[in-house]
Amino acid sequence: MKKDFLWGGATAANQYEGGYNEGGRGLSINDVERGARHGVKRQIDDEIMDGVYYPSHTGTDFYHHYKEDIALFHEMGFKCFRMSISWSRIFPRGDEKEPNEEGLKFYDAVFDELLKYGIEPVVTLSHYETPLTLVKEYGSWRDRRLVEFFENYCKVVFNRYKDKVKYWMTFNEINGCLEVDRPWHQAGIVYREGEDQYQTILQASHHMFVASAKAVIAGHEINPNFKIGCMLIYPLSYAATCSPEDQVANRDKMLSTFYYGDVHVRGRYTNTCTSLLKKHNVQIQMEPGDEEILAQGKVDYIGFSYYFSSIAGNGVEDIEGNVVSGGKNPYLKATDWGWQIDPVGLRTSLNQLYDRYQTPLFIVENGMGAYDTVEEDGSIHDDYRITYIREHIKGLKDAIEIDDVDLMGYTPWGCIDLVAASTGEMRKRYGFIYVDKDDEGNGTLQRKKKDSFYWYKKVIETNGDCLSEEE
Ligand code: BG6
């Protein structure tokens, strides 16, 4: 493993930060998103309703605990820490010209605290956090004007933090726009009755592509050392059988991921992209100059999340739970939330992405949502989490050491417990650090180290050499 391999952990403001109405912050779309309850999926309200609990409002309160949390990350030996900036903390409505100074100061304090310990911040610019005003008054990324608002926001944070932050990503899991049935996460889009959903989301995605490219161009002008990536969910899929038809079905399944990858990395709509547009009978409206912007604003690396794999083909049985629908693989076990566990698939994913793009990769999310039990003495024995992460690290090491894939780093998701994006739950935990809060929002927010905390510390200390629990 390279000496400068970026070991760390990942979070996002909408699930972790809290402080939703403090420091002059405006509302963001996730502030009106309820958790899933009694078989009802997550849903968006028009505004904050009395008596309803919204999980993002406190998250797990990084806003007030950042010093304590960063000290714990340092204790684990983190080389980097992935977080997001909440757009509406900087621009409370989203369309202002001037930023909210108090919001900027908060992230100054966070980055200073990280740098004090030599932890490199890795910052997502938009992780499910479209300002609510842009959603309500503009229809979110349907409206081309968001390109300008986003560019302005990026320029402000790039200029402010140009000497503190080097690694950036534009839109979290942008291909989730097509993959997941909650396009308000990625694009702030709540579908309107009767509209052609593919036309809407693919046009909105075009605006996001242009915005991402403009951010890359502006970022490189502000600091040529910036590394600015895209961020994809990588929903690895295998053909269910060796039947040629299943291979075609499998290509079809991966089309939307490569649609987003191609535009970001190759800087143009490739045949993969045009075939997807044809499939959905969608025409993208471009403005003069868009093609040049996309070509100029290619990303420096691909950040991606990897949690599970699935299969595609004739007559496959869908597995309940995977955030992206897919078929059940008889060779794999699944988590309590039905996500199929496939560490070897991480090596395959790294190879597929690197073979296709020859661009540095960064695993910015991976992990296992699980129930944790706090013992009477306060300890938490999460051996299932250690097993999951250990096996995935073996997969990534094989990709680096045997296959020569260029991998920048590894930041397991929810390194400290936070709110689950797909359900709004707290009991679905990913952390090395436990946070005392339940699904209704009750709890002291006290932090506790799980067994995995000590194990991951040793992994980082030995640069990935020591993966066993015993040594
Ligand atoms: C990714 C997201 O989809 O997966 C994160 O980028 C999310 O925001 C993570 O939290 C895990 O999903 P969940 O639903 O278990 O939180």
Coordinates of C-alpha atoms and ligand atoms in Angstrom, one line a residue:
M1 CA 0.0 0.0 0.0
K2 CA 1.2 3.5 -0.8
K3 CA 2.5 5.5 2.2
D4 CA 0.1 8.3 1.4
F5 CA -3.0 6.1 1.1
L6 CA -5.9 8.1 2.5
W7 CA -7.4 6.0 5.3
G8 CA -10.3 7.7 6.9
G9 CA -14.1 7.8 7.3
A10 CA -17.1 9.4 5.6
T11 CA -20.1 11.5 6.6
A12 CA -22.5 14.0 5.2
A13 CA -24.0 17.1 6.7
N14 CA -27.6 16.2 6.0
Q15 CA -27.3 13.0 8.2
Y16 CA -24.7 14.2 10.7
E17 CA -24.3 17.9 11.1
G18 CA -27.6 19.0 12.7
G19 CA -27.8 22.6 13.9
Y20 CA -30.4 23.1 11.2
N21 CA -31.6 26.5 12.4
E22 CA -28.4 27.8 13.9
G23 CA -25.8 30.2 12.6
G24 CA -28.1 31.8 10.0
R25 CA -28.5 28.5 8.1
G26 CA -31.5 28.3 5.7
L27 CA -33.6 25.1 5.3
S28 CA -32.5 22.4 2.9
I29 CA -34.7 19.8 1.3
N30 CA -33.8 17.1 3.9
D31 CA -35.1 19.3 6.7
V32 CA -38.6 18.5 5.6
E33 CA -38.0 14.8 5.0
R34 CA -39.5 12.4 7.5
G35 CA -38.0 9.1 8.4
A36 CA -39.7 5.9 7.1
R37 CA -42.3 4.6 9.5
H38 CA -44.6 1.6 9.7
G39 CA -44.0 0.5 6.2
V40 CA -44.3 4.0 4.8
K41 CA -41.2 5.1 2.8
R42 CA -39.4 8.4 3.4
Q43 CA -41.4 11.3 2.3
I44 CA -41.1 15.1 1.8
D45 CA -43.4 17.6 3.5
D46 CA -44.0 21.1 2.0
E47 CA -42.8 22.7 5.2
I48 CA -41.8 21.8 8.7
M49 CA -45.0 20.4 10.4
D50 CA -45.7 20.8 14.1
G51 CA -45.1 17.7 16.1
V52 CA -43.2 15.8 13.4
Y53 CA -39.7 14.5 14.0
Y54 CA -37.3 15.3 11.2
P55 CA -34.0 13.3 11.6
S56 CA -31.8 15.9 9.9
H57 CA -32.5 18.6 12.4
T58 CA -30.0 17.3 14.8
G59 CA -28.4 14.5 12.8
T60 CA -25.9 13.3 15.4
D61 CA -24.9 16.9 16.1
F62 CA -21.5 17.4 14.6
Y63 CA -22.4 21.1 14.8
H64 CA -21.8 21.0 18.6
H65 CA -19.5 18.0 18.9
Y66 CA -17.0 18.6 16.1
K67 CA -14.0 19.0 18.4
E68 CA -14.8 15.9 20.3
D69 CA -15.5 13.9 17.2
I70 CA -12.4 15.0 15.3
A71 CA -10.2 14.1 18.4
L72 CA -11.7 10.6 18.2
F73 CA -11.0 10.4 14.4
H74 CA -7.4 11.5 15.2
E75 CA -7.2 8.8 17.9
M76 CA -8.1 6.2 15.2
G77 CA -5.3 7.7 13.1
F78 CA -7.5 9.1 10.2
K79 CA -5.4 10.6 7.4
C80 CA -8.5 12.1 5.9
F81 CA -12.1 12.8 6.8
R82 CA -15.0 13.0 4.3
M83 CA -17.8 15.5 5.1
S84 CA -20.1 17.8 3.1
I85 CA -20.7 21.4 3.3
S86 CA -24.4 22.2 3.8
W87 CA -25.2 24.6 0.8
S88 CA -27.9 26.4 2.8
R89 CA -25.5 27.1 5.6
I90 CA -23.5 29.2 3.1
F91 CA -26.4 30.5 1.0
P92 CA -29.6 30.2 3.1
R93 CA -31.9 30.6 0.1
G94 CA -29.4 29.4 -2.5
D95 CA -29.9 32.3 -4.9
E96 CA -28.2 35.1 -3.0
K97 CA -25.1 36.8 -4.3
E98 CA -23.4 37.2 -0.8
P99 CA -22.7 34.3 1.5
N100 CA -23.6 33.8 5.2
E101 CA -20.4 34.7 7.0
E102 CA -21.4 32.7 10.1
G103 CA -21.8 29.6 8.0
L104 CA -18.4 30.1 6.4
K105 CA -16.8 30.5 9.9
F106 CA -18.2 27.2 11.1
Y107 CA -16.4 25.3 8.3
D108 CA -13.3 27.4 8.9
A109 CA -13.3 26.1 12.5
V110 CA -13.9 22.5 11.4
F111 CA -11.2 22.5 8.8
D112 CA -8.7 24.1 11.2
E113 CA -9.5 21.5 13.8
L114 CA -8.9 18.7 11.2
L115 CA -5.7 20.3 10.0
K116 CA -4.4 20.7 13.6
Y117 CA -4.2 16.9 13.6
G118 CA -3.0 16.5 10.1
I119 CA -6.3 15.2 8.8
E120 CA -7.0 16.0 5.2
P121 CA -10.6 17.2 4.6
V122 CA -12.4 15.6 1.7
V123 CA -15.4 17.7 0.9
T124 CA -18.6 16.9 -1.0
L125 CA -20.3 20.1 -2.3
S126 CA -23.8 18.7 -2.6
H127 CA -24.8 15.6 -0.6
Y128 CA -28.6 15.6 -0.7
E129 CA -28.7 19.2 0.5
T130 CA -30.4 21.4 -2.1
P131 CA -31.6 24.6 -0.4
L132 CA -35.4 24.3 0.1
T133 CA -36.0 27.7 -1.5
L134 CA -34.4 26.5 -4.7
V135 CA -36.7 23.5 -4.7
K136 CA -39.9 25.5 -4.0
E137 CA -39.3 28.6 -6.0
Y138 CA -37.3 27.2 -8.9
G139 CA -38.3 23.5 -9.1
S140 CA -34.7 22.7 -8.3
W141 CA -32.4 21.4 -11.0
R142 CA -35.2 21.5 -13.6
D143 CA -34.3 25.2 -13.8
R144 CA -31.1 26.1 -15.6
R145 CA -30.5 29.1 -13.2
L146 CA -29.3 26.6 -10.6
V147 CA -26.1 26.2 -12.6
E148 CA -25.2 29.8 -11.8
F149 CA -26.2 29.5 -8.2
F150 CA -24.1 26.4 -7.7
E151 CA -21.1 27.9 -9.5
N152 CA -21.3 30.9 -7.3
Y153 CA -21.5 28.7 -4.2
C154 CA -18.5 26.7 -5.3
K155 CA -16.4 29.7 -6.1
V156 CA -17.2 31.2 -2.7
V157 CA -16.1 28.0 -0.8
F158 CA -13.2 27.3 -3.1
N159 CA -11.8 30.8 -2.5
R160 CA -12.4 30.7 1.2
Y161 CA -10.9 27.3 1.8
K162 CA -8.3 27.1 -1.0
D163 CA -5.5 26.7 1.5
K164 CA -7.4 24.3 3.8
V165 CA -9.1 21.8 1.5
K166 CA -7.5 20.0 -1.5
Y167 CA -10.0 17.2 -2.2
W168 CA -13.5 18.0 -3.4
M169 CA -16.4 16.1 -5.0
T170 CA -19.4 17.7 -6.7
F171 CA -22.7 15.7 -6.4
N172 CA -23.0 12.7 -4.2
E173 CA -24.1 9.5 -5.9
I174 CA -25.3 11.5 -8.9
N175 CA -26.3 8.4 -10.8
G176 CA -28.8 7.8 -8.0
C177 CA -31.0 10.3 -9.9
L178 CA -31.9 7.4 -12.1
E179 CA -31.3 4.5 -9.8
V180 CA -33.1 5.4 -6.7
D181 CA -36.8 6.3 -6.2
R182 CA -35.9 9.5 -4.2
P183 CA -34.6 11.9 -6.8
W184 CA -35.0 14.7 -4.2
H185 CA -31.8 13.4 -2.6
Q186 CA -29.5 13.9 -5.5
A187 CA -31.4 16.6 -7.5
G188 CA -33.9 18.1 -5.2
I189 CA -36.6 16.9 -7.6
V190 CA -40.0 15.9 -6.4
Y191 CA -41.9 14.7 -9.5
R192 CA -45.0 16.6 -10.6
E193 CA -48.2 14.8 -11.6
G194 CA -48.3 13.8 -15.3
E195 CA -44.7 14.9 -16.1
D196 CA -42.4 12.6 -18.1
Q197 CA -40.1 11.6 -15.2
Y198 CA -37.1 10.6 -17.4
Q199 CA -37.3 13.8 -19.4
T200 CA -37.3 15.8 -16.2
I201 CA -34.5 14.0 -14.4
L202 CA -32.2 13.7 -17.4
Q203 CA -32.6 17.4 -18.2
A204 CA -32.0 18.2 -14.5
S205 CA -28.9 15.9 -14.7
H206 CA -27.7 17.8 -17.7
H207 CA -27.8 21.0 -15.7
M208 CA -25.9 19.2 -12.9
F209 CA -23.3 18.0 -15.4
V210 CA -22.7 21.6 -16.6
A211 CA -22.6 22.8 -13.0
S212 CA -20.1 20.1 -12.0
A213 CA -17.9 20.9 -15.0
K214 CA -18.0 24.7 -14.2
A215 CA -17.1 23.9 -10.6
V216 CA -14.1 21.9 -11.8
I217 CA -13.0 24.7 -14.2
A218 CA -13.4 27.4 -11.5
G219 CA -11.7 25.2 -8.8
H220 CA -8.6 24.6 -11.0
E221 CA -8.3 28.3 -11.7
I222 CA -8.5 29.1 -8.0
N223 CA -6.0 26.5 -6.9
P224 CA -4.4 24.3 -9.6
N225 CA -3.6 21.7 -6.9
F226 CA -7.2 21.0 -6.2
K227 CA -8.4 17.5 -6.9
I228 CA -12.0 17.6 -7.8
G229 CA -13.9 14.4 -8.3
C230 CA -17.4 13.2 -9.2
M231 CA -19.2 10.7 -6.9
L232 CA -21.0 7.7 -8.1
I233 CA -22.9 4.9 -6.4
Y234 CA -21.4 1.7 -7.9
P235 CA -24.2 -0.9 -8.0
L236 CA -22.1 -3.8 -9.3
S237 CA -24.3 -6.2 -11.2
Y238 CA -23.5 -9.7 -12.6
A239 CA -25.3 -11.4 -15.4
A240 CA -27.5 -14.0 -13.7
T241 CA -26.3 -16.8 -16.1
C242 CA -24.0 -17.2 -19.0
S243 CA -26.9 -16.9 -21.4
P244 CA -26.1 -14.1 -23.9
E245 CA -29.4 -12.5 -23.2
D246 CA -28.5 -12.1 -19.5
Q247 CA -25.3 -10.3 -20.6
V248 CA -27.4 -7.8 -22.5
A249 CA -29.7 -7.4 -19.5
N250 CA -26.6 -6.8 -17.3
R251 CA -25.2 -4.1 -19.6
D252 CA -28.6 -2.5 -19.6
K253 CA -28.6 -2.5 -15.8
M254 CA -25.2 -0.7 -15.6
L255 CA -26.1 1.8 -18.3
S256 CA -27.2 4.5 -16.0
T257 CA -24.1 4.3 -13.9
F258 CA -21.8 4.7 -16.9
Y259 CA -24.1 7.4 -18.3
Y260 CA -23.1 9.6 -15.4
G261 CA -19.5 8.3 -15.3
D262 CA -18.9 9.0 -18.9
V263 CA -20.0 12.6 -19.0
H264 CA -18.0 13.4 -15.9
V265 CA -14.8 11.6 -16.8
R266 CA -14.8 11.7 -20.6
G267 CA -16.5 15.1 -20.8
R268 CA -19.1 14.2 -23.4
Y269 CA -22.2 12.2 -24.0
T270 CA -20.8 8.9 -25.3
N271 CA -22.7 6.2 -27.2
T272 CA -23.5 4.7 -23.7
C273 CA -25.3 8.0 -23.0
T274 CA -27.1 8.4 -26.3
S275 CA -28.3 4.8 -26.0
L276 CA -29.8 5.5 -22.6
L277 CA -31.4 8.7 -23.9
K278 CA -32.9 6.7 -26.8
K279 CA -34.1 4.0 -24.4
H280 CA -36.1 6.5 -22.5
N281 CA -37.0 8.6 -25.5
V282 CA -35.5 11.8 -24.0
Q283 CA -34.1 14.8 -25.8
I284 CA -31.6 17.0 -23.8
Q285 CA -31.8 20.7 -24.3
M286 CA -28.3 22.1 -24.4
E287 CA -27.2 25.7 -24.6
P288 CA -24.4 26.9 -26.9
G289 CA -21.1 26.3 -25.2
D290 CA -22.3 23.4 -23.0
E291 CA -20.3 20.8 -25.0
E292 CA -17.1 22.9 -24.5
I293 CA -17.8 23.3 -20.8
L294 CA -18.3 19.5 -20.3
A295 CA -15.1 18.8 -22.3
Q296 CA -13.1 21.3 -20.2
G297 CA -14.5 20.4 -16.8
K298 CA -13.5 16.7 -16.6
V299 CA -13.0 15.4 -13.1
D300 CA -9.6 14.5 -11.6
Y301 CA -10.8 11.3 -10.0
I302 CA -13.8 9.1 -9.4
G303 CA -15.2 8.9 -5.9
F304 CA -17.6 6.1 -5.5
S305 CA -19.6 4.2 -2.9
Y306 CA -19.8 0.4 -2.8
Y307 CA -22.1 -1.5 -0.5
F308 CA -23.5 -4.5 -2.3
S309 CA -23.9 -6.3 -5.6
S310 CA -26.9 -7.9 -7.4
I311 CA -27.7 -9.9 -10.5
A312 CA -29.5 -9.1 -13.7
G313 CA -31.2 -11.4 -16.2
N314 CA -34.3 -13.3 -17.1
G315 CA -36.6 -14.3 -14.2
V316 CA -34.3 -13.2 -11.4
E317 CA -35.9 -12.8 -8.0
D318 CA -35.6 -9.2 -6.7
I319 CA -34.0 -8.8 -3.3
E320 CA -35.9 -6.5 -1.0
G321 CA -33.8 -3.8 0.6
N322 CA -31.0 -3.0 -1.7
V323 CA -31.1 0.7 -2.2
V324 CA -30.9 0.0 -6.0
S325 CA -33.2 -2.7 -7.1
G326 CA -31.5 -5.9 -8.3
G327 CA -31.6 -9.6 -8.3
K328 CA -30.9 -12.0 -5.5
N329 CA -27.5 -13.8 -5.8
P330 CA -27.7 -17.3 -4.3
Y331 CA -23.9 -17.2 -3.5
L332 CA -24.2 -14.1 -1.2
K333 CA -25.5 -13.4 2.3
A334 CA -27.2 -10.1 3.0
T335 CA -27.3 -7.6 5.9
D336 CA -30.3 -7.2 8.2
W337 CA -31.5 -4.5 5.6
G338 CA -31.1 -6.9 2.7
W339 CA -28.0 -5.5 1.1
Q340 CA -26.0 -8.4 -0.4
I341 CA -22.5 -8.6 1.0
D342 CA -19.9 -9.0 -1.7
P343 CA -16.3 -8.1 -0.8
V344 CA -14.8 -9.7 -3.9
G345 CA -17.2 -7.5 -5.8
L346 CA -15.3 -4.5 -4.5
R347 CA -12.2 -5.8 -6.4
T348 CA -14.3 -6.4 -9.5
S349 CA -15.8 -2.9 -9.2
L350 CA -12.4 -1.3 -8.9
N351 CA -11.2 -3.2 -12.0
Q352 CA -14.3 -2.3 -14.0
L353 CA -14.0 1.4 -13.2
Y354 CA -10.3 1.5 -13.8
D355 CA -10.4 -0.5 -17.0
R356 CA -13.0 1.8 -18.4
Y357 CA -11.7 5.2 -17.2
Q358 CA -8.0 4.9 -16.3
T359 CA -8.6 7.6 -13.8
P360 CA -7.7 7.5 -10.1
L361 CA -10.3 6.1 -7.9
F362 CA -11.3 6.8 -4.3
I363 CA -13.7 4.5 -2.3
V364 CA -15.5 7.2 -0.4
E365 CA -18.2 5.0 1.1
N366 CA -18.5 1.4 2.1
G367 CA -19.9 -0.3 5.2
M368 CA -22.5 -2.3 6.8
G369 CA -25.7 -1.0 8.4
A370 CA -26.3 -3.1 11.5
Y371 CA -28.1 -3.2 14.9
D372 CA -25.6 -2.6 17.7
T373 CA -26.1 -3.6 21.4
V374 CA -24.6 -1.5 24.2
E375 CA -23.5 -3.9 27.0
E376 CA -24.0 -3.0 30.6
D377 CA -20.4 -1.9 30.9
G378 CA -20.8 0.4 27.9
S379 CA -18.9 -1.8 25.5
I380 CA -20.2 -2.6 22.0
H381 CA -19.0 -5.8 20.4
D382 CA -19.5 -5.3 16.6
D383 CA -17.5 -8.2 15.2
Y384 CA -19.9 -8.4 12.2
R385 CA -18.8 -4.9 11.2
I386 CA -15.1 -5.8 11.6
T387 CA -15.6 -8.8 9.4
Y388 CA -17.4 -6.8 6.7
I389 CA -14.8 -4.0 6.6
R390 CA -11.9 -6.5 6.8
E391 CA -13.1 -8.5 3.9
H392 CA -13.6 -5.4 1.8
I393 CA -10.1 -4.1 2.6
K394 CA -8.8 -7.5 1.4
G395 CA -10.7 -6.9 -1.8
L396 CA -9.3 -3.4 -2.3
K397 CA -5.7 -4.6 -1.5
D398 CA -6.0 -7.2 -4.2
A399 CA -7.1 -4.6 -6.7
I400 CA -4.1 -2.5 -5.8
E401 CA -1.4 -5.1 -5.3
I402 CA -2.4 -7.7 -7.9
D403 CA -4.3 -5.6 -10.5
D404 CA -2.4 -2.3 -10.2
V405 CA -5.5 -0.2 -9.9
D406 CA -4.7 3.4 -8.9
L407 CA -6.7 3.8 -5.6
M408 CA -6.3 7.0 -3.6
G409 CA -8.0 6.1 -0.4
Y410 CA -10.7 4.4 1.6
T411 CA -13.3 6.1 3.8
P412 CA -15.9 3.8 5.3
W413 CA -19.3 5.3 5.5
G414 CA -20.8 6.7 8.8
C415 CA -17.5 6.3 10.7
I416 CA -19.5 7.7 13.5
D417 CA -23.2 6.8 13.8
L418 CA -25.5 9.0 11.9
V419 CA -29.0 9.0 10.4
A420 CA -29.6 6.5 7.6
A421 CA -30.4 8.1 4.2
S422 CA -32.8 5.5 2.9
T423 CA -34.9 5.2 6.0
G424 CA -34.1 8.0 8.4
E425 CA -33.4 5.5 11.1
M426 CA -30.7 5.6 13.8
R427 CA -30.8 1.9 14.6
K428 CA -29.2 1.2 11.2
R429 CA -25.7 2.0 12.4
Y430 CA -22.4 2.1 10.5
G431 CA -20.0 3.7 12.9
F432 CA -16.8 2.8 14.7
I433 CA -18.1 5.3 17.2
Y434 CA -21.6 4.8 18.7
V435 CA -23.9 7.8 19.3
D436 CA -26.7 7.6 21.8
K437 CA -29.8 8.6 19.9
D438 CA -32.8 6.5 18.8
D439 CA -35.2 6.5 15.9
E440 CA -37.5 9.1 17.5
G441 CA -34.6 11.5 18.2
N442 CA -34.3 10.7 21.9
G443 CA -30.9 10.2 23.5
T444 CA -27.9 12.0 25.1
L445 CA -25.8 12.1 22.0
Q446 CA -23.0 10.7 24.1
R447 CA -20.2 9.0 22.0
K448 CA -18.8 5.5 22.8
K449 CA -16.0 3.5 21.1
K450 CA -17.1 0.2 19.6
D451 CA -14.7 -2.8 19.3
S452 CA -14.3 -1.8 15.6
F453 CA -12.8 1.5 16.7
Y454 CA -9.7 -0.2 18.1
W455 CA -9.5 -2.6 15.2
Y456 CA -9.6 0.1 12.5
K457 CA -7.0 2.1 14.5
K458 CA -4.6 -0.9 14.1
V459 CA -5.4 -1.2 10.4
I460 CA -4.5 2.4 9.8
E461 CA -1.4 2.2 12.1
T462 CA -0.1 -0.7 10.0
N463 CA -1.2 0.8 6.6
G464 CA -3.5 -2.1 6.1
D465 CA -1.0 -4.9 6.9
C466 CA -2.7 -6.0 10.1
L467 CA -6.3 -6.9 9.5
S468 CA -6.9 -9.6 12.1
E469 CA -8.6 -9.0 15.5
E470 CA -6.0 -11.0 17.5
E471 CA -2.7 -9.5 16.5
Ligands
BG6_1 C1 -25.2 6.2 0.2 C2 -25.3 7.7 0.6 O1 -26.3 5.9 -0.6 O2 -25.4 5.2 1.1 C3 -25.3 7.9 2.0 O3 -24.3 8.4 -0.1 C4 -26.0 6.8 2.7 O4 -25.8 9.2 2.3 C5 -25.3 5.5 2.5 O5 -26.2 7.1 4.1 C6 -25.9 4.3 3.2 O6 -27.3 4.3 3.0 P1 -28.3 4.2 4.3 O7 -29.7 4.3 3.7 O8 -28.1 2.9 4.9 O9 -27.9 5.4 5.1

